[in-house]
PDB file of C-alpha atoms in Angstrom:
ATOM      1  CA  UNK G   1      38.843   0.758 -26.190  1.00 94.00           C
ATOM      2  CA  UNK G   2      36.001  -0.977 -28.035  1.00 94.00           C
ATOM      3  CA  UNK G   3      35.666  -2.649 -31.404  1.00 91.00           C
ATOM      4  CA  UNK G   4      32.862  -1.250 -33.538  1.00 92.00           C
ATOM      5  CA  UNK G   5      32.357   1.424 -30.857  1.00 96.00           C
ATOM      6  CA  UNK G   6      36.014   2.437 -30.897  1.00 95.00           C
ATOM      7  CA  UNK G   7      36.605   5.308 -28.447  1.00 95.00           C
ATOM      8  CA  UNK G   8      39.986   6.207 -29.981  1.00 90.00           C
ATOM      9  CA  UNK G   9      42.695   7.221 -27.462  1.00 93.00           C
ATOM     10  CA  UNK G  10      41.044   7.558 -24.040  1.00 97.00           C
ATOM     11  CA  UNK G  11      44.174   9.163 -22.563  1.00 97.00           C
ATOM     12  CA  UNK G  12      44.672  11.750 -25.317  1.00 97.00           C
ATOM     13  CA  UNK G  13      45.214  15.078 -23.524  1.00 97.00           C
ATOM     14  CA  UNK G  14      45.500  18.732 -24.562  1.00 97.00           C
ATOM     15  CA  UNK G  15      47.266  21.713 -23.033  1.00 96.00           C
ATOM     16  CA  UNK G  16      48.216  25.258 -23.986  1.00 95.00           C
ATOM     17  CA  UNK G  17      51.781  26.177 -24.861  1.00 94.00           C
ATOM     18  CA  UNK G  18      53.010  29.770 -24.856  1.00 92.00           C
ATOM     19  CA  UNK G  19      51.866  30.761 -21.320  1.00 91.00           C
ATOM     20  CA  UNK G  20      49.291  33.415 -22.320  1.00 93.00           C
ATOM     21  CA  UNK G  21      47.862  35.764 -19.690  1.00 92.00           C
ATOM     22  CA  UNK G  22      44.346  34.804 -20.801  1.00 92.00           C
ATOM     23  CA  UNK G  23      42.754  32.095 -22.965  1.00 92.00           C
ATOM     24  CA  UNK G  24      40.735  33.980 -25.569  1.00 90.00           C
ATOM     25  CA  UNK G  25      39.064  33.162 -28.861  1.00 89.00           C
ATOM     26  CA  UNK G  26      41.885  34.862 -30.772  1.00 87.00           C
ATOM     27  CA  UNK G  27      45.524  33.944 -30.268  1.00 87.00           C
ATOM     28  CA  UNK G  28      47.377  37.091 -29.182  1.00 83.00           C
ATOM     29  CA  UNK G  29      50.897  35.693 -29.231  1.00 83.00           C
ATOM     30  CA  UNK G  30      52.594  32.402 -29.977  1.00 88.00           C
ATOM     31  CA  UNK G  31      50.236  30.318 -27.829  1.00 92.00           C
ATOM     32  CA  UNK G  32      48.888  27.081 -29.302  1.00 94.00           C
ATOM     33  CA  UNK G  33      47.157  23.870 -28.262  1.00 96.00           C
ATOM     34  CA  UNK G  34      49.465  20.864 -27.964  1.00 95.00           C
ATOM     35  CA  UNK G  35      48.353  17.253 -27.692  1.00 96.00           C
ATOM     36  CA  UNK G  36      49.845  13.970 -26.528  1.00 95.00           C
ATOM     37  CA  UNK G  37      48.725  10.490 -25.477  1.00 96.00           C
ATOM     38  CA  UNK G  38      49.943   9.274 -22.092  1.00 97.00           C
ATOM     39  CA  UNK G  39      52.890   6.867 -22.505  1.00 96.00           C
ATOM     40  CA  UNK G  40      53.567   4.141 -19.975  1.00 95.00           C
ATOM     41  CA  UNK G  41      54.689   0.628 -19.083  1.00 97.00           C
ATOM     42  CA  UNK G  42      52.565  -2.438 -19.839  1.00 97.00           C
ATOM     43  CA  UNK G  43      52.917  -5.866 -18.205  1.00 97.00           C
ATOM     44  CA  UNK G  44      51.506  -9.005 -19.868  1.00 97.00           C
ATOM     45  CA  UNK G  45      51.059 -12.474 -18.397  1.00 98.00           C
ATOM     46  CA  UNK G  46      49.789 -15.464 -20.370  1.00 97.00           C
ATOM     47  CA  UNK G  47      48.051 -18.430 -18.763  1.00 96.00           C
ATOM     48  CA  UNK G  48      46.686 -21.024 -21.164  1.00 94.00           C
ATOM     49  CA  UNK G  49      44.157 -19.370 -23.456  1.00 94.00           C
ATOM     50  CA  UNK G  50      44.113 -16.216 -21.300  1.00 96.00           C
ATOM     51  CA  UNK G  51      46.307 -13.147 -21.455  1.00 97.00           C
ATOM     52  CA  UNK G  52      46.279 -10.600 -18.605  1.00 98.00           C
ATOM     53  CA  UNK G  53      47.522  -7.066 -19.276  1.00 98.00           C
ATOM     54  CA  UNK G  54      48.012  -4.114 -16.921  1.00 98.00           C
ATOM     55  CA  UNK G  55      49.625  -0.761 -17.550  1.00 98.00           C
ATOM     56  CA  UNK G  56      50.345   2.561 -15.899  1.00 98.00           C
ATOM     57  CA  UNK G  57      51.731   5.771 -17.345  1.00 98.00           C
ATOM     58  CA  UNK G  58      52.334   9.444 -16.622  1.00 97.00           C
ATOM     59  CA  UNK G  59      52.816  12.593 -18.620  1.00 97.00           C
ATOM     60  CA  UNK G  60      53.146  16.305 -17.887  1.00 97.00           C
ATOM     61  CA  UNK G  61      51.039  19.202 -19.108  1.00 97.00           C
ATOM     62  CA  UNK G  62      50.969  22.966 -18.543  1.00 96.00           C
ATOM     63  CA  UNK G  63      48.227  24.584 -16.466  1.00 97.00           C
ATOM     64  CA  UNK G  64      47.671  28.001 -14.800  1.00 96.00           C
ATOM     65  CA  UNK G  65      48.786  28.303 -11.164  1.00 95.00           C
ATOM     66  CA  UNK G  66      45.839  30.433  -9.936  1.00 93.00           C
ATOM     67  CA  UNK G  67      43.291  28.243  -8.148  1.00 90.00           C
ATOM     68  CA  UNK G  68      40.306  30.138  -9.548  1.00 91.00           C
ATOM     69  CA  UNK G  69      41.243  29.510 -13.200  1.00 93.00           C
ATOM     70  CA  UNK G  70      38.361  28.179 -15.274  1.00 92.00           C
ATOM     71  CA  UNK G  71      38.704  28.049 -19.042  1.00 93.00           C
ATOM     72  CA  UNK G  72      35.064  29.038 -19.585  1.00 91.00           C
ATOM     73  CA  UNK G  73      34.286  31.412 -16.692  1.00 89.00           C
ATOM     74  CA  UNK G  74      37.632  32.780 -15.502  1.00 91.00           C
ATOM     75  CA  UNK G  75      40.178  32.504 -18.305  1.00 91.00           C
ATOM     76  CA  UNK G  76      42.921  34.757 -16.861  1.00 93.00           C
ATOM     77  CA  UNK G  77      46.207  33.083 -15.931  1.00 92.00           C
ATOM     78  CA  UNK G  78      48.722  34.690 -13.610  1.00 90.00           C
ATOM     79  CA  UNK G  79      51.430  32.091 -14.347  1.00 94.00           C
ATOM     80  CA  UNK G  80      51.774  28.504 -15.582  1.00 95.00           C
ATOM     81  CA  UNK G  81      53.254  25.309 -14.116  1.00 96.00           C
ATOM     82  CA  UNK G  82      53.816  21.673 -15.027  1.00 96.00           C
ATOM     83  CA  UNK G  83      51.322  19.132 -13.694  1.00 97.00           C
ATOM     84  CA  UNK G  84      50.965  15.370 -14.092  1.00 97.00           C
ATOM     85  CA  UNK G  85      48.238  13.175 -15.535  1.00 98.00           C
ATOM     86  CA  UNK G  86      48.266   9.461 -14.665  1.00 98.00           C
ATOM     87  CA  UNK G  87      46.746   6.794 -16.905  1.00 98.00           C
ATOM     88  CA  UNK G  88      45.739   3.205 -16.104  1.00 98.00           C
ATOM     89  CA  UNK G  89      45.049   0.238 -18.375  1.00 98.00           C
ATOM     90  CA  UNK G  90      43.575  -3.190 -17.581  1.00 98.00           C
ATOM     91  CA  UNK G  91      42.758  -5.866 -20.153  1.00 97.00           C
ATOM     92  CA  UNK G  92      41.943  -9.587 -20.240  1.00 97.00           C
ATOM     93  CA  UNK G  93      41.977 -11.555 -23.500  1.00 95.00           C
ATOM     94  CA  UNK G  94      40.664 -15.065 -24.181  1.00 95.00           C
ATOM     95  CA  UNK G  95      41.530 -16.825 -27.437  1.00 91.00           C
ATOM     96  CA  UNK G  96      40.559 -20.422 -28.195  1.00 87.00           C
ATOM     97  CA  UNK G  97      42.066 -21.007 -31.623  1.00 76.00           C
ATOM     98  CA  UNK G  98      39.518 -19.962 -34.285  1.00 75.00           C
ATOM     99  CA  UNK G  99      36.449 -20.804 -32.191  1.00 87.00           C
ATOM    100  CA  UNK G 100      35.931 -18.228 -29.446  1.00 91.00           C
ATOM    101  CA  UNK G 101      37.598 -14.906 -28.734  1.00 92.00           C
ATOM    102  CA  UNK G 102      36.747 -12.504 -25.902  1.00 95.00           C
ATOM    103  CA  UNK G 103      38.155  -9.312 -24.464  1.00 95.00           C
ATOM    104  CA  UNK G 104      37.532  -7.170 -21.377  1.00 97.00           C
ATOM    105  CA  UNK G 105      39.259  -3.795 -21.173  1.00 97.00           C
ATOM    106  CA  UNK G 106      39.299  -0.653 -19.058  1.00 98.00           C
ATOM    107  CA  UNK G 107      41.243   2.602 -19.455  1.00 98.00           C
ATOM    108  CA  UNK G 108      41.096   5.790 -17.389  1.00 98.00           C
ATOM    109  CA  UNK G 109      43.194   8.815 -16.451  1.00 98.00           C
ATOM    110  CA  UNK G 110      43.218  11.191 -13.516  1.00 97.00           C
ATOM    111  CA  UNK G 111      43.118  14.728 -14.954  1.00 97.00           C
ATOM    112  CA  UNK G 112      40.543  14.684 -17.766  1.00 96.00           C
ATOM    113  CA  UNK G 113      38.951  17.961 -16.637  1.00 94.00           C
ATOM    114  CA  UNK G 114      42.166  20.022 -16.692  1.00 96.00           C
ATOM    115  CA  UNK G 115      43.526  18.514 -19.907  1.00 97.00           C
ATOM    116  CA  UNK G 116      40.455  19.061 -22.115  1.00 96.00           C
ATOM    117  CA  UNK G 117      40.205  15.365 -22.954  1.00 97.00           C
ATOM    118  CA  UNK G 118      37.150  14.023 -24.727  1.00 97.00           C
ATOM    119  CA  UNK G 119      36.937  11.055 -22.338  1.00 98.00           C
ATOM    120  CA  UNK G 120      37.815  10.359 -18.735  1.00 98.00           C
ATOM    121  CA  UNK G 121      37.149   6.598 -18.747  1.00 98.00           C
ATOM    122  CA  UNK G 122      36.113   3.848 -21.155  1.00 98.00           C
ATOM    123  CA  UNK G 123      35.494   0.108 -20.778  1.00 98.00           C
ATOM    124  CA  UNK G 124      34.383  -2.653 -23.116  1.00 97.00           C
ATOM    125  CA  UNK G 125      33.408  -6.329 -23.231  1.00 97.00           C
ATOM    126  CA  UNK G 126      33.525  -8.145 -26.562  1.00 96.00           C
ATOM    127  CA  UNK G 127      33.026 -11.713 -27.714  1.00 95.00           C
ATOM    128  CA  UNK G 128      33.184 -13.525 -31.040  1.00 93.00           C
ATOM    129  CA  UNK G 129      32.219 -17.176 -31.544  1.00 92.00           C
ATOM    130  CA  UNK G 130      32.596 -19.221 -34.728  1.00 89.00           C
ATOM    131  CA  UNK G 131      31.205 -22.576 -35.796  1.00 87.00           C
ATOM    132  CA  UNK G 132      31.692 -24.334 -39.108  1.00 84.00           C
ATOM    133  CA  UNK G 133      28.846 -22.319 -40.682  1.00 89.00           C
ATOM    134  CA  UNK G 134      27.772 -19.550 -38.295  1.00 92.00           C
ATOM    135  CA  UNK G 135      29.496 -16.769 -36.399  1.00 90.00           C
ATOM    136  CA  UNK G 136      28.295 -14.445 -33.636  1.00 94.00           C
ATOM    137  CA  UNK G 137      29.801 -11.195 -32.403  1.00 94.00           C
ATOM    138  CA  UNK G 138      28.704  -9.078 -29.443  1.00 96.00           C
ATOM    139  CA  UNK G 139      29.993  -5.889 -27.845  1.00 97.00           C
ATOM    140  CA  UNK G 140      29.101  -3.748 -24.838  1.00 98.00           C
ATOM    141  CA  UNK G 141      31.109  -0.524 -24.481  1.00 98.00           C
ATOM    142  CA  UNK G 142      30.977   2.171 -21.796  1.00 98.00           C
ATOM    143  CA  UNK G 143      32.208   5.761 -21.956  1.00 98.00           C
ATOM    144  CA  UNK G 144      32.462   8.525 -19.359  1.00 98.00           C
ATOM    145  CA  UNK G 145      33.009  11.946 -20.884  1.00 98.00           C
ATOM    146  CA  UNK G 146      35.283  14.641 -19.515  1.00 97.00           C
ATOM    147  CA  UNK G 147      33.341  17.470 -17.788  1.00 96.00           C
ATOM    148  CA  UNK G 148      35.215  20.073 -19.856  1.00 95.00           C
ATOM    149  CA  UNK G 149      36.177  18.573 -23.214  1.00 97.00           C
ATOM    150  CA  UNK G 150      37.806  21.195 -25.430  1.00 97.00           C
ATOM    151  CA  UNK G 151      36.295  21.973 -28.838  1.00 95.00           C
ATOM    152  CA  UNK G 152      39.403  22.211 -30.990  1.00 94.00           C
ATOM    153  CA  UNK G 153      39.499  23.301 -34.620  1.00 91.00           C
ATOM    154  CA  UNK G 154      40.522  20.683 -37.171  1.00 85.00           C
ATOM    155  CA  UNK G 155      42.250  23.276 -39.354  1.00 84.00           C
ATOM    156  CA  UNK G 156      44.140  25.338 -36.765  1.00 86.00           C
ATOM    157  CA  UNK G 157      46.061  24.766 -33.527  1.00 89.00           C
ATOM    158  CA  UNK G 158      43.431  26.617 -31.480  1.00 94.00           C
ATOM    159  CA  UNK G 159      39.803  26.432 -30.391  1.00 94.00           C
ATOM    160  CA  UNK G 160      36.904  26.503 -32.846  1.00 91.00           C
ATOM    161  CA  UNK G 161      35.971  30.015 -33.952  1.00 87.00           C
ATOM    162  CA  UNK G 162      32.412  30.297 -32.627  1.00 85.00           C
ATOM    163  CA  UNK G 163      30.112  33.079 -31.499  1.00 84.00           C
ATOM    164  CA  UNK G 164      29.767  33.228 -28.577  1.00 87.00           C
ATOM    165  CA  UNK G 165      33.227  31.869 -27.787  1.00 87.00           C
ATOM    166  CA  UNK G 166      33.015  28.447 -26.145  1.00 90.00           C
ATOM    167  CA  UNK G 167      36.318  26.612 -25.576  1.00 94.00           C
ATOM    168  CA  UNK G 168      34.435  23.498 -24.414  1.00 96.00           C
ATOM    169  CA  UNK G 169      31.648  21.832 -26.387  1.00 96.00           C
ATOM    170  CA  UNK G 170      28.608  24.104 -26.270  1.00 95.00           C
ATOM    171  CA  UNK G 171      25.294  24.714 -28.044  1.00 94.00           C
ATOM    172  CA  UNK G 172      24.648  27.672 -30.343  1.00 91.00           C
ATOM    173  CA  UNK G 173      24.169  29.937 -27.309  1.00 91.00           C
ATOM    174  CA  UNK G 174      27.450  28.857 -25.739  1.00 90.00           C
ATOM    175  CA  UNK G 175      25.897  26.715 -22.982  1.00 94.00           C
ATOM    176  CA  UNK G 176      27.740  23.439 -22.206  1.00 95.00           C
ATOM    177  CA  UNK G 177      26.398  20.460 -24.129  1.00 96.00           C
ATOM    178  CA  UNK G 178      24.508  17.870 -22.078  1.00 96.00           C
ATOM    179  CA  UNK G 179      26.931  14.941 -22.562  1.00 97.00           C
ATOM    180  CA  UNK G 180      29.840  16.608 -20.747  1.00 97.00           C
ATOM    181  CA  UNK G 181      30.714  14.708 -17.546  1.00 97.00           C
ATOM    182  CA  UNK G 182      28.088  12.039 -18.292  1.00 98.00           C
ATOM    183  CA  UNK G 183      28.476   8.314 -18.849  1.00 97.00           C
ATOM    184  CA  UNK G 184      26.537   5.934 -21.092  1.00 98.00           C
ATOM    185  CA  UNK G 185      26.743   2.649 -22.999  1.00 98.00           C
ATOM    186  CA  UNK G 186      26.450   1.268 -26.506  1.00 98.00           C
ATOM    187  CA  UNK G 187      26.024  -2.334 -27.601  1.00 97.00           C
ATOM    188  CA  UNK G 188      26.098  -4.362 -30.782  1.00 97.00           C
ATOM    189  CA  UNK G 189      25.126  -7.916 -31.783  1.00 97.00           C
ATOM    190  CA  UNK G 190      25.695  -9.563 -35.143  1.00 96.00           C
ATOM    191  CA  UNK G 191      24.909 -13.021 -36.545  1.00 95.00           C
ATOM    192  CA  UNK G 192      26.442 -14.232 -39.775  1.00 93.00           C
ATOM    193  CA  UNK G 193      26.534 -17.238 -42.113  1.00 92.00           C
ATOM    194  CA  UNK G 194      29.659 -18.485 -43.884  1.00 90.00           C
ATOM    195  CA  UNK G 195      28.773 -19.213 -47.494  1.00 91.00           C
ATOM    196  CA  UNK G 196      32.367 -20.288 -48.172  1.00 87.00           C
ATOM    197  CA  UNK G 197      35.894 -19.510 -46.983  1.00 82.00           C
ATOM    198  CA  UNK G 198      35.781 -16.048 -48.559  1.00 87.00           C
ATOM    199  CA  UNK G 199      32.218 -14.738 -48.179  1.00 91.00           C
ATOM    200  CA  UNK G 200      30.136 -14.274 -45.010  1.00 91.00           C
ATOM    201  CA  UNK G 201      26.929 -12.153 -44.932  1.00 95.00           C
ATOM    202  CA  UNK G 202      25.504 -11.081 -41.550  1.00 95.00           C
ATOM    203  CA  UNK G 203      22.681  -9.212 -39.830  1.00 96.00           C
ATOM    204  CA  UNK G 204      23.361  -6.689 -37.051  1.00 97.00           C
ATOM    205  CA  UNK G 205      21.617  -4.601 -34.405  1.00 97.00           C
ATOM    206  CA  UNK G 206      23.306  -1.700 -32.589  1.00 97.00           C
ATOM    207  CA  UNK G 207      22.213   0.822 -29.996  1.00 98.00           C
ATOM    208  CA  UNK G 208      23.876   3.947 -28.564  1.00 98.00           C
ATOM    209  CA  UNK G 209      22.777   5.803 -25.435  1.00 98.00           C
ATOM    210  CA  UNK G 210      22.168   9.540 -25.725  1.00 97.00           C
ATOM    211  CA  UNK G 211      25.443  10.433 -23.940  1.00 98.00           C
ATOM    212  CA  UNK G 212      27.693   7.748 -25.429  1.00 98.00           C
ATOM    213  CA  UNK G 213      30.895   9.212 -26.911  1.00 98.00           C
ATOM    214  CA  UNK G 214      33.241   7.507 -29.382  1.00 97.00           C
ATOM    215  CA  UNK G 215      35.233   8.390 -32.493  1.00 94.00           C
ATOM    216  CA  UNK G 216      32.613   8.138 -35.266  1.00 94.00           C
ATOM    217  CA  UNK G 217      30.163  10.756 -36.575  1.00 93.00           C
ATOM    218  CA  UNK G 218      27.268   9.077 -34.723  1.00 96.00           C
ATOM    219  CA  UNK G 219      28.810  10.002 -31.351  1.00 97.00           C
ATOM    220  CA  UNK G 220      26.769  12.120 -28.904  1.00 97.00           C
ATOM    221  CA  UNK G 221      29.153  15.066 -29.313  1.00 96.00           C
ATOM    222  CA  UNK G 222      28.841  15.122 -33.116  1.00 95.00           C
ATOM    223  CA  UNK G 223      25.340  13.929 -34.067  1.00 96.00           C
ATOM    224  CA  UNK G 224      23.166  16.699 -32.595  1.00 95.00           C
ATOM    225  CA  UNK G 225      20.032  18.772 -33.154  1.00 95.00           C
ATOM    226  CA  UNK G 226      20.076  22.048 -35.113  1.00 91.00           C
ATOM    227  CA  UNK G 227      20.844  24.209 -32.051  1.00 92.00           C
ATOM    228  CA  UNK G 228      23.201  21.536 -30.622  1.00 94.00           C
ATOM    229  CA  UNK G 229      21.313  21.404 -27.305  1.00 95.00           C
ATOM    230  CA  UNK G 230      20.522  17.680 -27.652  1.00 96.00           C
ATOM    231  CA  UNK G 231      22.220  14.639 -29.104  1.00 97.00           C
ATOM    232  CA  UNK G 232      20.375  11.935 -31.051  1.00 97.00           C
ATOM    233  CA  UNK G 233      18.682  11.039 -27.750  1.00 97.00           C
ATOM    234  CA  UNK G 234      19.306   7.326 -28.286  1.00 98.00           C
ATOM    235  CA  UNK G 235      20.217   5.807 -31.646  1.00 98.00           C
ATOM    236  CA  UNK G 236      19.028   2.442 -33.012  1.00 98.00           C
ATOM    237  CA  UNK G 237      20.864   0.905 -35.963  1.00 98.00           C
ATOM    238  CA  UNK G 238      19.739  -2.100 -38.033  1.00 98.00           C
ATOM    239  CA  UNK G 239      21.383  -3.514 -41.110  1.00 97.00           C
ATOM    240  CA  UNK G 240      22.918  -6.196 -43.251  1.00 97.00           C
ATOM    241  CA  UNK G 241      26.546  -6.608 -44.184  1.00 95.00           C
ATOM    242  CA  UNK G 242      29.082  -8.867 -45.836  1.00 94.00           C
ATOM    243  CA  UNK G 243      32.686  -9.798 -45.131  1.00 91.00           C
ATOM    244  CA  UNK G 244      34.549 -10.688 -48.320  1.00 91.00           C
ATOM    245  CA  UNK G 245      38.139 -11.916 -48.148  1.00 90.00           C
ATOM    246  CA  UNK G 246      40.869 -11.681 -50.759  1.00 89.00           C
ATOM    247  CA  UNK G 247      43.948 -13.175 -49.141  1.00 87.00           C
ATOM    248  CA  UNK G 248      44.642 -11.077 -46.035  1.00 87.00           C
ATOM    249  CA  UNK G 249      42.492  -8.222 -47.337  1.00 91.00           C
ATOM    250  CA  UNK G 250      38.905  -7.890 -46.128  1.00 90.00           C
ATOM    251  CA  UNK G 251      36.190  -5.854 -47.864  1.00 93.00           C
ATOM    252  CA  UNK G 252      33.293  -4.957 -45.545  1.00 93.00           C
ATOM    253  CA  UNK G 253      30.033  -3.684 -47.004  1.00 95.00           C
ATOM    254  CA  UNK G 254      27.094  -2.602 -44.803  1.00 96.00           C
ATOM    255  CA  UNK G 255      23.666  -1.178 -45.598  1.00 97.00           C
ATOM    256  CA  UNK G 256      22.318   0.396 -42.416  1.00 97.00           C
ATOM    257  CA  UNK G 257      19.059   1.980 -41.253  1.00 97.00           C
ATOM    258  CA  UNK G 258      19.338   4.516 -38.410  1.00 98.00           C
ATOM    259  CA  UNK G 259      16.541   5.748 -36.136  1.00 98.00           C
ATOM    260  CA  UNK G 260      17.130   8.534 -33.578  1.00 98.00           C
ATOM    261  CA  UNK G 261      14.901   9.860 -30.804  1.00 97.00           C
ATOM    262  CA  UNK G 262      15.692  13.438 -31.858  1.00 97.00           C
ATOM    263  CA  UNK G 263      15.889  15.023 -35.310  1.00 95.00           C
ATOM    264  CA  UNK G 264      19.642  15.046 -36.014  1.00 95.00           C
ATOM    265  CA  UNK G 265      20.053  13.949 -39.640  1.00 94.00           C
ATOM    266  CA  UNK G 266      20.286  16.610 -42.322  1.00 85.00           C
ATOM    267  CA  UNK G 267      18.701  16.325 -45.739  1.00 74.00           C
ATOM    268  CA  UNK G 268      21.329  15.249 -48.286  1.00 65.00           C
ATOM    269  CA  UNK G 269      19.926  17.761 -50.813  1.00 60.00           C
ATOM    270  CA  UNK G 270      20.086  20.666 -48.316  1.00 60.00           C
ATOM    271  CA  UNK G 271      22.504  23.408 -49.432  1.00 54.00           C
ATOM    272  CA  UNK G 272      21.959  26.010 -46.687  1.00 53.00           C
ATOM    273  CA  UNK G 273      25.101  27.004 -44.815  1.00 56.00           C
ATOM    274  CA  UNK G 274      23.145  28.028 -41.692  1.00 61.00           C
ATOM    275  CA  UNK G 275      22.724  24.931 -39.527  1.00 66.00           C
ATOM    276  CA  UNK G 276      19.845  26.377 -37.496  1.00 66.00           C
ATOM    277  CA  UNK G 277      17.738  27.006 -40.604  1.00 63.00           C
ATOM    278  CA  UNK G 278      18.396  23.586 -42.112  1.00 73.00           C
ATOM    279  CA  UNK G 279      15.870  20.757 -42.093  1.00 83.00           C
ATOM    280  CA  UNK G 280      16.581  17.833 -39.780  1.00 88.00           C
ATOM    281  CA  UNK G 281      14.948  14.401 -39.565  1.00 93.00           C
ATOM    282  CA  UNK G 282      14.932  11.384 -37.223  1.00 95.00           C
ATOM    283  CA  UNK G 283      15.529   8.618 -39.783  1.00 96.00           C
ATOM    284  CA  UNK G 284      18.438   7.988 -42.097  1.00 95.00           C
ATOM    285  CA  UNK G 285      20.262   5.240 -43.956  1.00 95.00           C
ATOM    286  CA  UNK G 286      23.805   4.807 -45.165  1.00 94.00           C
ATOM    287  CA  UNK G 287      25.993   2.503 -47.229  1.00 96.00           C
ATOM    288  CA  UNK G 288      29.440   1.802 -45.771  1.00 93.00           C
ATOM    289  CA  UNK G 289      32.316   0.205 -47.661  1.00 95.00           C
ATOM    290  CA  UNK G 290      35.738  -0.281 -46.086  1.00 91.00           C
ATOM    291  CA  UNK G 291      38.868  -2.286 -46.802  1.00 92.00           C
ATOM    292  CA  UNK G 292      41.385  -3.487 -44.212  1.00 87.00           C
ATOM    293  CA  UNK G 293      44.441  -5.716 -44.096  1.00 88.00           C
ATOM    294  CA  UNK G 294      45.254  -8.175 -41.317  1.00 83.00           C
ATOM    295  CA  UNK G 295      48.833  -9.403 -40.995  1.00 83.00           C
ATOM    296  CA  UNK G 296      47.642 -12.439 -39.007  1.00 74.00           C
ATOM    297  CA  UNK G 297      45.239 -13.582 -41.703  1.00 69.00           C
ATOM    298  CA  UNK G 298      41.493 -14.061 -41.804  1.00 68.00           C
ATOM    299  CA  UNK G 299      39.208 -12.952 -38.950  1.00 69.00           C
ATOM    300  CA  UNK G 300      35.568 -13.359 -39.866  1.00 63.00           C
ATOM    301  CA  UNK G 301      34.385 -10.359 -37.931  1.00 65.00           C
ATOM    302  CA  UNK G 302      37.691  -8.747 -37.170  1.00 62.00           C
ATOM    303  CA  UNK G 303      36.575  -6.995 -33.976  1.00 57.00           C
ATOM    304  CA  UNK G 304      39.140  -8.688 -31.757  1.00 52.00           C
TER     305      UNK G 304
END
C-alpha cells in the first residue's frame, strides 16, 4: 500500500515453529520464527477508465492454547494449535491515458496482535496529473500499527538480542514503544516541469506523523531518539529532484532536507557504539539516487 510511503506487505505475519514451552530470549531447542504473507483470491472488474479490485485470503499460524499467554508478560505455553488470519484487499484505479492516474487502496487483516505483524491496516490515496509541460503528484497514506509488533533480528531466525529482553518493539528499558497500536498519516506533494522527453526536475514537500509506520528508515519504528522512547515526533521533508529517462530505465536523484520535532539524527562523524551516549540532532539532509526499470515504458513520476 502506498507509493512513496510504501508500507511493504501489510499482511506479512510471523509465528513460532518448534512448539517451545516458553518464548525466551535464547532458543533452547529447534524453535524459530517463520514468516508468510497471506495468500488469497483477487477479483477485478474494469469499467471504462476505472478498474475495481477486491480480494480475500486466509492463512494458518501456530499459537499457544492457554488463554493467558502473552509474549511479553506471560511467555509460557502449555501447548500449541493452528489458528487462522484473514486478510482483505480493496482497490480502485483510474487511468486516463497519459493524462491522469489515481488509486485508492485499503488492506487489513484480522489477527495482527497474535501474529507479530508490523501493521494491522493501511490505506492510501494517490493521484498523478500530466500536461504537456507540467506534472503533479500527490499522496495521502494511512497506517495502523499492530499492538504487539515483534522485533525480529535481521541476522537470525529469532528475536533481537536485547537487554532487557523485549520480543516486541521497546525502548532501552524494555517498555513498549509509543507507536504500537497507534494510527497516523503521511502525505506528499510534488510539482515538476518537463524540460524534454527525457528530463523532468521537480520540487516536493512531504510530512510524516509521529506514529506513521512504513518500510523506509524514516518510519516511526526506526527513526527514534537515543533511548528509543520517542519517534521523530513529526517529520517534515523538503527537496528537489529529477527524473531522467534512458529508454525504459529511470534514474531518480533527490536532494532532501529533513526536519524532525525530536532529535533523532546521528552525527555522520560519530563513531561511538553506544547509542545512548551518541549525539543526536533534529535536522539532517540526504542525497538519494535510485534506478528502476518499467516494462510498460515511461512514467514521469512512477508512483502509480
